[in-house]
XYZ file of C-alpha atoms in Angstrom:
566
model
C 0.035 0.080 -0.108
C 1.284 3.545 -0.734
C 3.040 4.901 2.402
C 1.614 8.495 1.545
C -2.018 6.864 2.288
C -2.804 7.743 5.719
C -6.619 7.077 6.254
C -7.045 4.426 8.353
C -9.152 1.454 7.070
C -11.864 0.493 9.608
C -11.829 -3.170 9.001
C -9.894 -6.043 7.371
C -10.839 -7.197 3.829
C -12.488 -10.697 3.768
C -10.223 -13.370 2.162
C -11.547 -16.763 1.017
C -11.398 -19.564 -1.382
C -14.565 -21.090 -2.584
C -17.206 -18.234 -2.984
C -17.863 -15.031 -1.963
C -20.566 -12.362 -1.563
C -20.693 -8.584 -0.726
C -23.885 -6.870 0.042
C -25.295 -3.669 1.980
C -27.012 -5.947 4.423
C -25.472 -9.042 6.538
C -28.606 -11.261 6.415
C -28.838 -10.689 2.679
C -25.201 -11.692 2.416
C -25.946 -14.940 4.462
C -28.923 -15.894 1.998
C -26.542 -15.495 -0.885
C -23.941 -17.534 0.700
C -26.533 -20.212 1.551
C -27.277 -20.593 -2.049
C -23.693 -21.029 -3.054
C -23.425 -23.693 -0.368
C -26.564 -25.320 -1.866
C -24.836 -25.578 -5.373
C -26.053 -22.598 -6.842
C -23.856 -20.237 -8.774
C -23.098 -16.561 -8.772
C -26.239 -15.634 -10.735
C -28.645 -17.733 -8.697
C -27.135 -15.984 -5.403
C -27.513 -12.813 -7.093
C -31.293 -13.187 -7.360
C -31.628 -14.641 -3.874
C -29.915 -11.474 -2.639
C -31.971 -9.224 -4.580
C -35.143 -10.597 -2.954
C -33.389 -10.670 0.494
C -32.622 -6.897 0.025
C -36.247 -6.134 -1.133
C -37.399 -7.525 2.339
C -34.684 -5.899 4.427
C -34.175 -2.699 2.936
C -37.426 -1.496 1.101
C -36.208 2.083 1.404
C -33.663 1.515 -1.210
C -34.991 -1.501 -3.427
C -37.710 -3.948 -4.218
C -39.686 -5.479 -6.922
C -41.458 -2.087 -7.584
C -37.977 -1.023 -8.893
C -35.698 -1.843 -11.878
C -32.377 -4.257 -11.832
C -29.551 -4.457 -13.951
C -27.238 -7.466 -14.127
C -23.410 -8.270 -15.341
C -22.454 -11.776 -15.603
C -19.035 -13.270 -16.182
C -18.746 -16.943 -17.484
C -15.451 -18.518 -16.079
C -16.023 -21.207 -18.741
C -15.760 -18.759 -21.767
C -14.455 -15.251 -20.304
C -17.298 -13.961 -21.815
C -19.291 -10.994 -20.140
C -23.110 -10.573 -20.854
C -25.575 -8.071 -19.404
C -29.360 -7.881 -18.789
C -30.922 -4.321 -18.688
C -33.791 -4.667 -16.430
C -35.038 -1.202 -16.641
C -38.908 -0.411 -17.100
C -40.547 1.882 -19.703
C -43.333 4.473 -19.298
C -46.944 3.931 -19.868
C -47.606 3.929 -23.626
C -50.059 6.639 -23.304
C -47.266 8.955 -21.484
C -46.221 11.069 -24.394
C -45.048 14.504 -24.169
C -48.296 15.586 -25.511
C -50.232 13.899 -22.675
C -47.860 15.436 -20.242
C -48.339 18.981 -21.658
C -52.107 18.339 -21.553
C -51.617 17.903 -17.889
C -49.908 21.247 -17.243
C -46.545 19.932 -17.131
C -43.325 21.504 -18.534
C -39.613 21.765 -18.326
C -40.143 24.626 -15.789
C -43.229 22.788 -14.040
C -42.613 18.975 -13.986
C -44.581 16.811 -11.824
C -43.624 16.246 -8.550
C -40.933 13.375 -7.906
C -43.654 11.124 -5.933
C -46.303 11.677 -8.821
C -47.784 8.570 -10.096
C -46.842 9.516 -13.476
C -42.881 9.081 -12.673
C -44.062 5.120 -12.156
C -42.325 3.168 -15.071
C -42.869 -0.488 -15.431
C -41.087 -2.352 -12.604
C -38.484 -4.528 -14.354
C -36.859 -6.104 -11.439
C -39.049 -9.033 -11.393
C -38.312 -9.812 -14.851
C -34.674 -9.317 -14.536
C -34.461 -11.833 -11.544
C -36.239 -14.433 -13.469
C -33.919 -13.675 -16.447
C -30.807 -13.849 -14.514
C -31.597 -17.300 -13.305
C -32.613 -18.615 -16.585
C -30.016 -17.378 -18.739
C -27.157 -17.486 -16.265
C -28.070 -19.630 -13.121
C -26.638 -23.218 -12.428
C -30.220 -24.814 -13.335
C -29.666 -26.798 -10.022
C -31.996 -24.831 -8.103
C -35.731 -23.678 -9.085
C -36.934 -19.944 -8.319
C -38.892 -21.183 -5.626
C -35.676 -22.414 -3.925
C -33.816 -19.443 -4.745
C -36.500 -17.073 -3.289
C -37.046 -19.081 -0.069
C -34.535 -17.385 2.169
C -36.428 -14.078 1.405
C -39.784 -15.400 1.844
C -38.528 -16.637 5.205
C -37.334 -13.262 6.411
C -40.528 -11.646 5.303
C -42.626 -14.148 7.213
C -40.768 -14.726 10.291
C -39.216 -11.039 10.455
C -35.773 -9.503 10.907
C -34.231 -6.870 13.083
C -34.067 -3.662 10.964
C -30.252 -2.633 10.829
C -29.071 0.937 12.067
C -28.266 2.543 8.765
C -31.448 1.261 7.079
C -33.432 2.492 9.844
C -32.483 5.870 9.378
C -33.041 6.432 5.744
C -36.590 4.331 6.306
C -37.637 6.996 8.597
C -36.179 9.701 6.363
C -37.951 8.534 3.486
C -41.420 8.158 5.137
C -40.722 11.790 6.436
C -40.119 12.969 2.959
C -43.079 11.620 1.482
C -45.126 12.963 4.742
C -43.724 16.569 3.717
C -44.800 16.270 0.391
C -48.495 15.410 1.374
C -48.018 11.691 0.547
C -48.434 8.556 3.003
C -46.333 5.292 2.243
C -48.446 2.280 2.203
C -48.952 0.232 5.530
C -47.301 -2.897 4.393
C -44.197 -0.773 4.939
C -44.720 0.469 8.345
C -45.427 -0.762 11.783
C -48.485 1.112 13.300
C -48.047 4.072 10.820
C -44.357 4.613 11.591
C -41.060 3.368 10.235
C -39.710 0.516 12.304
C -36.541 1.593 14.517
C -33.362 0.101 14.671
C -33.477 -3.385 16.193
C -37.103 -3.795 15.740
C -38.347 -6.618 14.117
C -40.552 -6.071 11.088
C -42.489 -8.673 9.216
C -43.872 -8.315 5.443
C -46.221 -11.179 4.993
C -47.757 -9.453 1.839
C -44.720 -9.174 0.341
C -43.720 -12.861 1.356
C -47.030 -13.812 -0.708
C -45.675 -11.940 -3.748
C -42.455 -13.614 -3.796
C -44.167 -16.942 -3.449
C -46.250 -16.199 -6.333
C -43.213 -14.950 -8.553
C -41.334 -18.280 -7.164
C -44.239 -20.602 -8.483
C -45.308 -18.815 -11.640
C -42.256 -16.712 -12.910
C -42.755 -13.656 -14.829
C -46.790 -14.256 -15.180
C -47.093 -14.290 -11.430
C -46.012 -10.748 -11.287
C -46.861 -8.838 -14.611
C -50.323 -10.644 -14.871
C -52.921 -11.357 -12.425
C -53.372 -10.321 -8.820
C -50.039 -8.341 -8.493
C -50.400 -6.651 -11.939
C -54.142 -5.404 -11.336
C -52.819 -4.242 -8.082
C -49.994 -2.153 -9.589
C -52.719 -0.742 -11.958
C -55.079 0.173 -9.401
C -53.068 2.004 -7.203
C -51.483 4.076 -10.126
C -54.784 4.675 -11.543
C -55.917 5.930 -8.044
C -53.144 8.528 -7.921
C -53.677 9.757 -11.625
C -51.459 7.566 -13.782
C -52.132 5.906 -16.733
C -50.446 2.488 -16.883
C -52.298 -0.304 -18.120
C -52.390 -4.055 -17.705
C -51.139 -4.043 -21.257
C -48.196 -2.028 -20.167
C -47.193 -4.653 -17.578
C -47.811 -7.806 -19.742
C -45.718 -6.588 -22.709
C -42.555 -5.773 -20.740
C -39.399 -7.620 -21.440
C -35.906 -7.262 -20.196
C -33.022 -6.680 -22.612
C -29.941 -8.762 -22.907
C -27.228 -6.504 -23.744
C -23.593 -6.762 -25.013
C -21.476 -4.627 -22.092
C -19.462 -1.684 -23.363
C -15.766 -1.102 -22.005
C -12.529 0.773 -21.855
C -9.208 -0.091 -20.945
C -7.372 1.706 -18.307
C -3.652 0.608 -17.752
C -3.649 -3.234 -17.379
C -7.257 -3.491 -17.123
C -10.646 -3.195 -18.704
C -13.747 -1.938 -16.875
C -17.001 -3.293 -18.241
C -20.317 -1.289 -18.012
C -23.899 -1.633 -19.364
C -24.716 0.361 -22.540
C -27.086 3.275 -22.393
C -29.741 3.976 -21.464
C -27.497 3.146 -18.354
C -25.073 5.673 -17.148
C -22.313 3.325 -17.211
C -21.186 5.311 -20.269
C -20.195 8.051 -17.915
C -18.010 6.010 -15.774
C -15.984 4.908 -18.963
C -15.835 8.499 -20.170
C -14.465 9.721 -17.078
C -11.855 7.035 -16.731
C -10.630 7.904 -20.509
C -10.344 11.447 -19.421
C -8.373 10.770 -16.549
C -6.051 8.406 -18.539
C -4.608 11.409 -19.771
C -3.164 12.773 -16.539
C -0.485 10.210 -15.787
C 0.758 12.351 -12.715
C -2.278 11.667 -10.673
C -0.559 9.147 -8.598
C 2.222 11.458 -7.961
C -0.140 14.254 -6.753
C -1.211 12.161 -3.650
C -4.264 10.708 -2.800
C -7.228 12.987 -2.035
C -4.793 16.104 -2.745
C -5.833 19.321 -4.085
C -4.657 18.501 -7.612
C -5.988 15.077 -7.620
C -9.440 16.028 -6.598
C -9.179 19.318 -8.805
C -8.410 16.974 -12.073
C -11.220 14.347 -10.760
C -13.708 17.076 -10.487
C -13.104 18.750 -13.789
C -13.259 15.121 -15.276
C -16.531 14.379 -13.742
C -18.119 17.618 -15.028
C -16.868 17.002 -18.483
C -18.248 13.180 -18.342
C -21.458 14.239 -16.568
C -22.228 16.776 -19.193
C -21.574 14.372 -22.286
C -23.732 11.736 -20.296
C -26.694 14.327 -20.024
C -26.595 15.334 -23.365
C -26.027 12.177 -25.284
C -27.316 9.333 -22.889
C -30.891 7.908 -23.510
C -32.892 5.059 -24.580
C -31.199 3.623 -27.770
C -34.345 1.951 -28.838
C -35.517 5.651 -29.480
C -32.582 7.170 -30.477
C -29.051 6.590 -32.140
C -26.174 7.364 -29.611
C -22.487 7.693 -30.826
C -21.080 5.194 -28.548
C -18.103 4.731 -30.716
C -17.376 8.188 -30.982
C -17.735 8.723 -27.469
C -15.455 6.232 -26.173
C -12.709 6.788 -28.728
C -9.552 7.901 -26.801
C -8.699 10.669 -28.924
C -12.300 12.116 -28.057
C -11.289 12.024 -24.319
C -7.885 13.553 -25.241
C -9.639 16.597 -26.525
C -11.901 16.760 -23.666
C -8.824 16.394 -21.283
C -7.389 19.508 -22.636
C -9.996 21.791 -21.223
C -8.643 20.784 -17.531
C -6.692 23.719 -16.189
C -4.717 23.056 -12.966
C -4.583 26.211 -11.535
C -8.721 27.077 -11.663
C -12.068 25.545 -12.316
C -13.621 25.578 -15.341
C -16.049 28.527 -15.978
C -18.730 26.340 -17.629
C -18.906 22.868 -19.341
C -20.370 22.200 -22.589
C -21.234 18.890 -24.454
C -18.083 17.781 -26.648
C -18.855 18.042 -30.697
C -19.428 14.483 -31.918
C -20.138 13.543 -35.643
C -22.426 10.823 -35.390
C -30.810 7.833 -4.875
C -31.218 4.934 -3.354
C -30.427 1.910 -4.775
C -28.555 -1.429 -3.508
C -25.590 -2.821 -5.162
C -23.900 -6.437 -4.456
C -21.971 -8.557 -5.973
C -21.146 -12.505 -6.069
C -18.012 -14.765 -7.298
C -18.731 -18.668 -7.064
C -16.331 -21.313 -6.766
C -16.361 -21.971 -10.375
C -15.122 -18.415 -10.875
C -18.491 -17.024 -12.377
C -19.148 -13.400 -10.929
C -22.564 -11.414 -10.891
C -22.451 -7.826 -10.512
C -25.966 -6.566 -9.788
C -28.042 -3.408 -8.960
C -31.674 -3.146 -7.999
C -33.341 0.164 -7.104
C -36.633 1.974 -6.509
C -34.714 5.356 -7.294
C -35.483 7.575 -4.666
C -36.033 5.816 -1.233
C -39.591 4.166 -1.579
C -39.818 5.888 -4.992
C -43.444 7.232 -5.179
C -44.488 5.781 -2.105
C -47.279 3.833 -3.779
C -48.024 0.588 -2.381
C -50.035 -2.026 -4.397
C -52.640 -3.429 -2.244
C -51.373 -6.712 -0.426
C -48.145 -6.822 -2.373
C -45.789 -5.320 0.393
C -43.558 -3.258 -1.995
C -43.392 0.452 -3.213
C -43.376 1.574 -6.806
C -40.360 3.269 -8.249
C -40.071 7.037 -9.567
C -37.782 6.468 -12.015
C -39.837 8.542 -14.529
C -38.337 11.410 -12.836
C -35.105 11.332 -14.579
C -36.975 12.020 -18.067
C -36.776 15.473 -19.598
C -39.841 17.330 -20.906
C -37.830 19.550 -23.225
C -39.079 18.426 -26.807
C -36.252 16.981 -28.971
C -33.881 16.258 -26.119
C -32.451 12.588 -26.356
C -34.030 11.760 -22.858
C -37.522 13.426 -23.461
C -40.326 11.471 -22.078
C -42.318 9.335 -24.713
C -44.720 6.546 -24.642
C -42.985 3.225 -23.782
C -39.614 4.789 -23.263
C -36.787 4.202 -20.921
C -35.207 7.183 -18.981
C -31.723 7.966 -18.516
C -30.723 5.333 -15.896
C -28.678 5.873 -13.049
C -28.071 2.347 -11.677
C -24.797 0.489 -12.963
C -23.100 -2.566 -12.185
C -19.399 -3.296 -13.320
C -16.866 -5.736 -13.668
C -13.095 -5.755 -14.160
C -11.146 -7.924 -16.320
C -7.401 -8.238 -17.566
C -6.873 -6.064 -20.831
C -5.964 -8.934 -23.288
C -7.864 -9.162 -26.425
C -10.173 -12.116 -27.163
C -7.627 -13.427 -29.926
C -5.169 -14.015 -27.198
C -7.190 -15.933 -24.427
C -10.120 -15.648 -22.694
C -10.579 -12.490 -20.276
C -9.697 -12.986 -16.952
C -11.568 -11.755 -14.087
C -10.173 -9.193 -11.961
C -13.086 -7.771 -9.952
C -16.769 -7.352 -9.488
C -17.393 -3.898 -7.872
C -19.865 -1.398 -7.808
C -20.711 1.664 -5.804
C -24.637 2.767 -5.490
C -25.888 6.203 -5.128
C -27.609 7.843 -8.107
C -25.566 10.208 -9.985
C -22.555 9.304 -7.624
C -22.340 6.018 -9.120
C -19.808 6.305 -11.910
C -17.774 8.779 -9.750
C -17.903 6.093 -6.857
C -16.633 3.428 -9.516
C -13.713 5.125 -10.991
C -12.972 6.559 -7.336
C -12.567 2.843 -5.852
C -10.934 1.565 -8.800
C -8.267 4.158 -8.686
C -7.726 3.603 -5.117
C -7.008 -0.076 -6.188
C -4.859 0.660 -9.183
C -2.978 3.849 -8.412
C -2.590 3.615 -4.653
C -2.716 -0.016 -3.873
C -5.352 -0.261 -1.545
C -6.917 -3.511 -0.804
C -10.788 -3.831 -1.393
C -11.779 -2.738 2.007
C -9.238 0.265 2.206
C -10.692 1.204 -1.262
C -14.305 1.449 -0.082
C -13.199 3.122 3.517
C -11.293 6.023 1.707
C -13.023 9.049 1.833
C -14.768 10.091 -1.492
C -15.817 13.343 -3.639
C -19.102 13.774 -4.822
C -19.442 16.234 -7.522
C -23.092 17.378 -7.877
C -24.905 19.566 -10.568
C -27.816 21.670 -9.588
C -29.865 22.167 -12.236
C -31.783 25.003 -10.637
C -28.918 27.181 -10.324
C -26.783 25.685 -13.160
C -23.859 25.202 -10.898
C -21.377 22.449 -9.842
C -20.724 21.811 -6.091
C -17.841 19.377 -4.781
C -19.035 17.743 -1.655
C -15.739 16.523 0.353
C -16.494 13.685 2.836
C -14.798 13.904 6.408
C -11.223 12.832 6.134
C -10.217 14.989 3.335
C -7.723 17.614 4.790
C -9.046 21.032 5.411
C -6.414 22.752 3.526
C -7.527 20.656 0.594
C -10.968 22.256 0.620
C -9.449 25.473 0.842
C -7.142 25.254 -1.927
C -10.047 23.804 -4.015
C -12.251 27.078 -3.378
C -9.109 29.187 -4.199
C -9.304 27.579 -7.730
C -12.980 28.378 -8.029
C -14.893 25.215 -6.799
C -17.928 25.615 -4.773
C -16.814 23.070 -1.983
C -19.026 21.867 0.911
C -16.571 20.400 3.813
C -16.718 18.095 5.812
C -19.722 15.868 5.022
C -20.235 13.973 8.306
C -22.848 11.643 9.991
C -25.483 10.208 7.935
C -25.194 13.003 5.207
C -22.099 10.516 4.175
C -24.638 8.545 2.419
C -24.630 10.797 -0.705
C -20.977 9.262 -1.486
C -22.878 5.984 -2.212
C -22.365 2.456 -0.674
C -19.988 -0.068 -2.455
C -19.179 -3.586 -2.818
C -15.762 -5.216 -4.086
C -14.628 -8.819 -4.499
C -11.288 -9.034 -6.257
C -9.865 -12.361 -7.670
C -6.425 -12.342 -6.283
C -4.291 -9.483 -4.996
C -3.268 -7.620 -8.392
C -3.789 -4.308 -6.484
C -1.077 -5.202 -4.123
C 2.024 -3.328 -5.492
C 4.735 -5.265 -3.163
C 3.356 -8.579 -4.234
C 5.509 -10.469 -6.995
C 4.223 -12.517 -9.659
C 5.357 -15.617 -7.792
C 3.720 -14.596 -4.471
C 0.227 -13.855 -5.980
C -2.398 -16.549 -5.009
C -4.649 -15.863 -7.986
C -7.589 -17.837 -6.801
C -7.813 -16.029 -3.351
C -10.764 -13.908 -3.093
C -10.527 -10.484 -1.323
C -13.858 -8.600 -0.404
C -14.789 -5.609 0.938
C -18.064 -3.956 2.021
C -18.770 -0.074 2.439
C -18.860 1.168 6.074
C -21.447 3.397 4.994
C -24.172 0.820 4.860
C -24.983 -2.116 7.565
C -23.665 -4.805 5.367
C -20.470 -7.188 5.032
C -18.712 -9.433 2.817
C -18.876 -13.270 3.564
C -16.898 -16.216 2.162
C -16.322 -19.868 2.336
């Protein structure tokens, strides 16, 4: 590890041989590890964990939201993805929104039923199991751990209890009320209080028995449409029945000796790759010191450029042409990097010229070397807070990400997917397919809305540039570059642990800095998980001393979770 790195890691990484899971909730980690021990693979465990987190962290995730999956096959070295994001109701066109009196200047409330898009998580779970699973366990068996948690109850963890209460209060302040299925006597459960959700247990059982029809048709589908309709939405049973996931080819970029893989648009994984490509033009980054003023300055400016391009060019590829090849070309990022000046912040950022919230993240590597990187989200806390009768989950508000500006790439349309913040990631070596199957280096991710690509790159650089192990990489103080649409200004939020003189120097260069960010406010920096194959991040390890099959894992201290292995 770099001797200049002074931040003390709070716990050791988990090391194991035969399989590992890392999640934001210990009970969910236990459920996933149990699936691996019963003969399931990484994909099976991912579905089991997603369901367990839907029970234990409903203020971040659930069946009413979306899910994205990346899967690495140890047999072939191939990486495949599933885009499990839902679409708007077909009737929800821009003309319709304008007829309701909404506009760019006056959009609907983030909790409005019109922000509910078709929940894609259930289909993604089923497709993950069918396409990538071991086929040794049925969907009912995979979901049984989550069903048990929902039926028998579980003690609510401390960080989850805080966010649960915060999100209930936010809904109340907006004149909304969360459904009773997710409350105890009308209140959010307290830390340590046992919470049961028999309605969700019933829904999970129906999904396990009937698969996708058990969610997108019948009782659950009718309950979804009814609660949306009562609140002014226009989703129909046909919108739900016609939903399907999209199997995708991931996009990637090479950084030094590794290749980072992300899902293509409408996922914002593109932003993480753009950011990494820009930073590659600053080989002196490591020499400036971890979280130094120079390091953070370059990072912040690169985020502004990458995020600006993402907001301009990223949308649903089924509705528009996205110039991925041009954007990911190294020469394009080289041109963008030239806009960064070391002694002052850019006055404004514009998209480059081209010619063509709340969430859960978790990862698993199994005994065969397969890996699954998975994200599930209801977007902002409980999303809209709408709970279909007798179903035990709330409906997402992902539609709040749409633009109402006519002609914008992310403008709302019927049956369209919005700009999507959730992004799982995988890291492999940088060999070409003609040489040999690519070798997995890590499964990693950092949840947290627009923080996610920034989080991916920060923890990756912590390992690749500063030699941190997975736990240290997650423990280290982070930076969140935040764009305020109302003021048109960029803010730099610095977590506690970053030195005061760094904050002062960044202000001198023209950045609008919030420092220090402490306590539960640190949730804005995301909550990540990492599992690496071998200790390739360790600069003192020689080739002869490396143990490539040892799994090293870390879990973010900003959440309740842990990594477990066997």
